[in-house]
């Protein structure tokens, strides 16, 4: 029987233990996100510093609630990156399912899912 787990009940530790998720400190691990990026201006650096400062201040004084993080961190970063403008499109609260498929019998092409994690992506930039 497949176990369905709500995404809000998943912790980073659970993902590490069940999906072999590992933190990488290697600067070259995923270069597609920063290769050939334009230099940012001094004003943009100041803006990013302010977003970081706002986050740290929020983290120190209030419970780290999802909606507050979206307002204080995510929204300003999406704006600075230009993701609210064409050609991008924002979709919110998109349902997702993540599962690990186990092949029981390769000869008979029989597969089974051990568990399914269901949740929602808060903001998806398309």
Short mmCIF file of C-alpha atoms in Angstrom, two decimals:
data_model
loop_
_atom_site.label_atom_id
_atom_site.label_comp_id
_atom_site.label_asym_id
_atom_site.label_seq_id
_atom_site.Cartn_x
_atom_site.Cartn_y
_atom_site.Cartn_z
CA UNK A 1 0.00 0.00 0.00
CA UNK A 2 1.24 3.47 -0.89
CA UNK A 3 1.66 5.88 1.99
CA UNK A 4 0.63 9.48 1.21
CA UNK A 5 2.41 12.09 3.31
CA UNK A 6 1.28 15.76 3.39
CA UNK A 7 4.13 18.04 2.33
CA UNK A 8 3.74 20.27 5.38
CA UNK A 9 4.75 17.30 7.54
CA UNK A 10 8.06 16.75 5.74
CA UNK A 11 11.27 17.93 7.38
CA UNK A 12 14.71 18.41 5.93
CA UNK A 13 15.90 15.51 8.09
CA UNK A 14 13.20 13.27 6.58
CA UNK A 15 14.33 14.16 3.05
CA UNK A 16 17.96 13.50 3.96
CA UNK A 17 17.12 10.09 5.42
CA UNK A 18 14.63 8.92 2.78
CA UNK A 19 15.85 10.53 -0.45
CA UNK A 20 19.61 10.73 0.24
CA UNK A 21 19.44 14.52 0.08
CA UNK A 22 22.77 16.10 0.94
CA UNK A 23 23.92 19.67 1.38
CA UNK A 24 26.72 20.63 -0.94
CA UNK A 25 29.19 23.37 -0.12
CA UNK A 26 30.83 22.97 -3.55
CA UNK A 27 30.67 26.30 -5.39
CA UNK A 28 30.66 24.40 -8.70
CA UNK A 29 27.82 22.03 -7.75
CA UNK A 30 25.10 23.76 -9.79
CA UNK A 31 26.73 26.37 -11.96
CA UNK A 32 23.72 26.96 -14.23
CA UNK A 33 22.32 29.39 -11.65
CA UNK A 34 25.29 31.72 -11.69
CA UNK A 35 27.27 31.17 -14.92
CA UNK A 36 27.28 34.14 -17.26
CA UNK A 37 25.25 36.37 -14.96
CA UNK A 38 25.52 40.12 -15.37
CA UNK A 39 27.18 42.11 -12.62
CA UNK A 40 24.75 43.67 -10.20
CA UNK A 41 24.86 47.34 -9.38
CA UNK A 42 25.78 48.84 -6.03
CA UNK A 43 22.12 49.81 -5.57
CA UNK A 44 21.04 46.19 -6.17
CA UNK A 45 23.65 44.98 -3.66
CA UNK A 46 22.25 47.43 -1.10
CA UNK A 47 18.73 46.20 -1.82
CA UNK A 48 19.81 42.56 -1.33
CA UNK A 49 21.54 43.51 1.92
CA UNK A 50 18.30 45.15 3.09
CA UNK A 51 16.28 42.01 2.25
CA UNK A 52 18.80 39.93 4.22
CA UNK A 53 18.69 42.33 7.14
CA UNK A 54 14.87 42.30 7.13
CA UNK A 55 14.87 38.49 7.14
CA UNK A 56 17.35 38.28 10.02
CA UNK A 57 15.36 40.85 11.98
CA UNK A 58 12.14 38.90 11.37
CA UNK A 59 13.85 35.66 12.36
CA UNK A 60 15.04 37.16 15.65
CA UNK A 61 11.75 38.66 16.81
CA UNK A 62 8.87 36.52 15.50
CA UNK A 63 8.07 32.89 14.69
CA UNK A 64 9.28 32.11 11.19
CA UNK A 65 5.91 31.83 9.48
CA UNK A 66 5.60 31.02 5.80
CA UNK A 67 3.49 34.04 4.83
CA UNK A 68 5.88 36.46 6.52
CA UNK A 69 8.89 34.94 4.74
CA UNK A 70 7.09 35.23 1.40
CA UNK A 71 6.39 38.92 2.05
CA UNK A 72 9.77 39.88 3.49
CA UNK A 73 12.09 37.75 1.34
CA UNK A 74 10.45 36.14 -1.66
CA UNK A 75 8.38 39.02 -2.99
CA UNK A 76 11.25 41.56 -2.99
CA UNK A 77 13.60 39.05 -4.66
CA UNK A 78 11.07 38.19 -7.37
CA UNK A 79 10.61 41.90 -8.03
CA UNK A 80 14.35 42.61 -8.14
CA UNK A 81 14.88 39.68 -10.54
CA UNK A 82 12.14 40.99 -12.85
CA UNK A 83 9.99 37.87 -12.53
CA UNK A 84 6.74 39.85 -12.33
CA UNK A 85 7.23 41.12 -15.89
CA UNK A 86 6.92 39.55 -19.33
CA UNK A 87 8.02 36.95 -20.47
CA UNK A 88 7.61 35.39 -17.02
CA UNK A 89 4.37 34.18 -15.49
CA UNK A 90 3.75 33.58 -11.80
CA UNK A 91 1.64 30.64 -10.63
CA UNK A 92 0.88 30.19 -6.94
CA UNK A 93 -0.11 27.24 -4.78
CA UNK A 94 0.61 24.66 -7.50
CA UNK A 95 -0.06 21.09 -6.32
CA UNK A 96 2.81 18.62 -6.61
CA UNK A 97 3.48 14.98 -5.86
CA UNK A 98 6.93 13.50 -5.26
CA UNK A 99 7.36 9.75 -5.19
CA UNK A 100 10.07 7.16 -5.27
CA UNK A 101 9.27 4.43 -7.76
CA UNK A 102 10.59 0.96 -7.02
CA UNK A 103 10.86 -1.51 -9.90
CA UNK A 104 9.65 -4.82 -8.49
CA UNK A 105 10.02 -6.91 -11.63
CA UNK A 106 11.96 -5.46 -14.58
CA UNK A 107 10.96 -8.41 -16.79
CA UNK A 108 7.27 -7.71 -16.29
CA UNK A 109 7.67 -3.92 -16.02
CA UNK A 110 5.98 -3.94 -12.60
CA UNK A 111 6.55 -0.78 -10.60
CA UNK A 112 5.28 0.34 -7.24
CA UNK A 113 5.54 3.60 -5.32
CA UNK A 114 6.85 3.34 -1.76
CA UNK A 115 5.33 6.64 -0.70
CA UNK A 116 3.94 9.81 -2.20
CA UNK A 117 4.58 13.24 -0.74
CA UNK A 118 1.82 15.69 -1.67
CA UNK A 119 2.12 19.41 -1.24
CA UNK A 120 2.05 22.76 -2.97
CA UNK A 121 4.70 25.00 -4.47
CA UNK A 122 4.11 28.48 -3.05
CA UNK A 123 5.34 30.38 -6.10
CA UNK A 124 6.27 28.91 -9.47
CA UNK A 125 7.91 31.19 -12.04
CA UNK A 126 7.25 30.02 -15.59
#
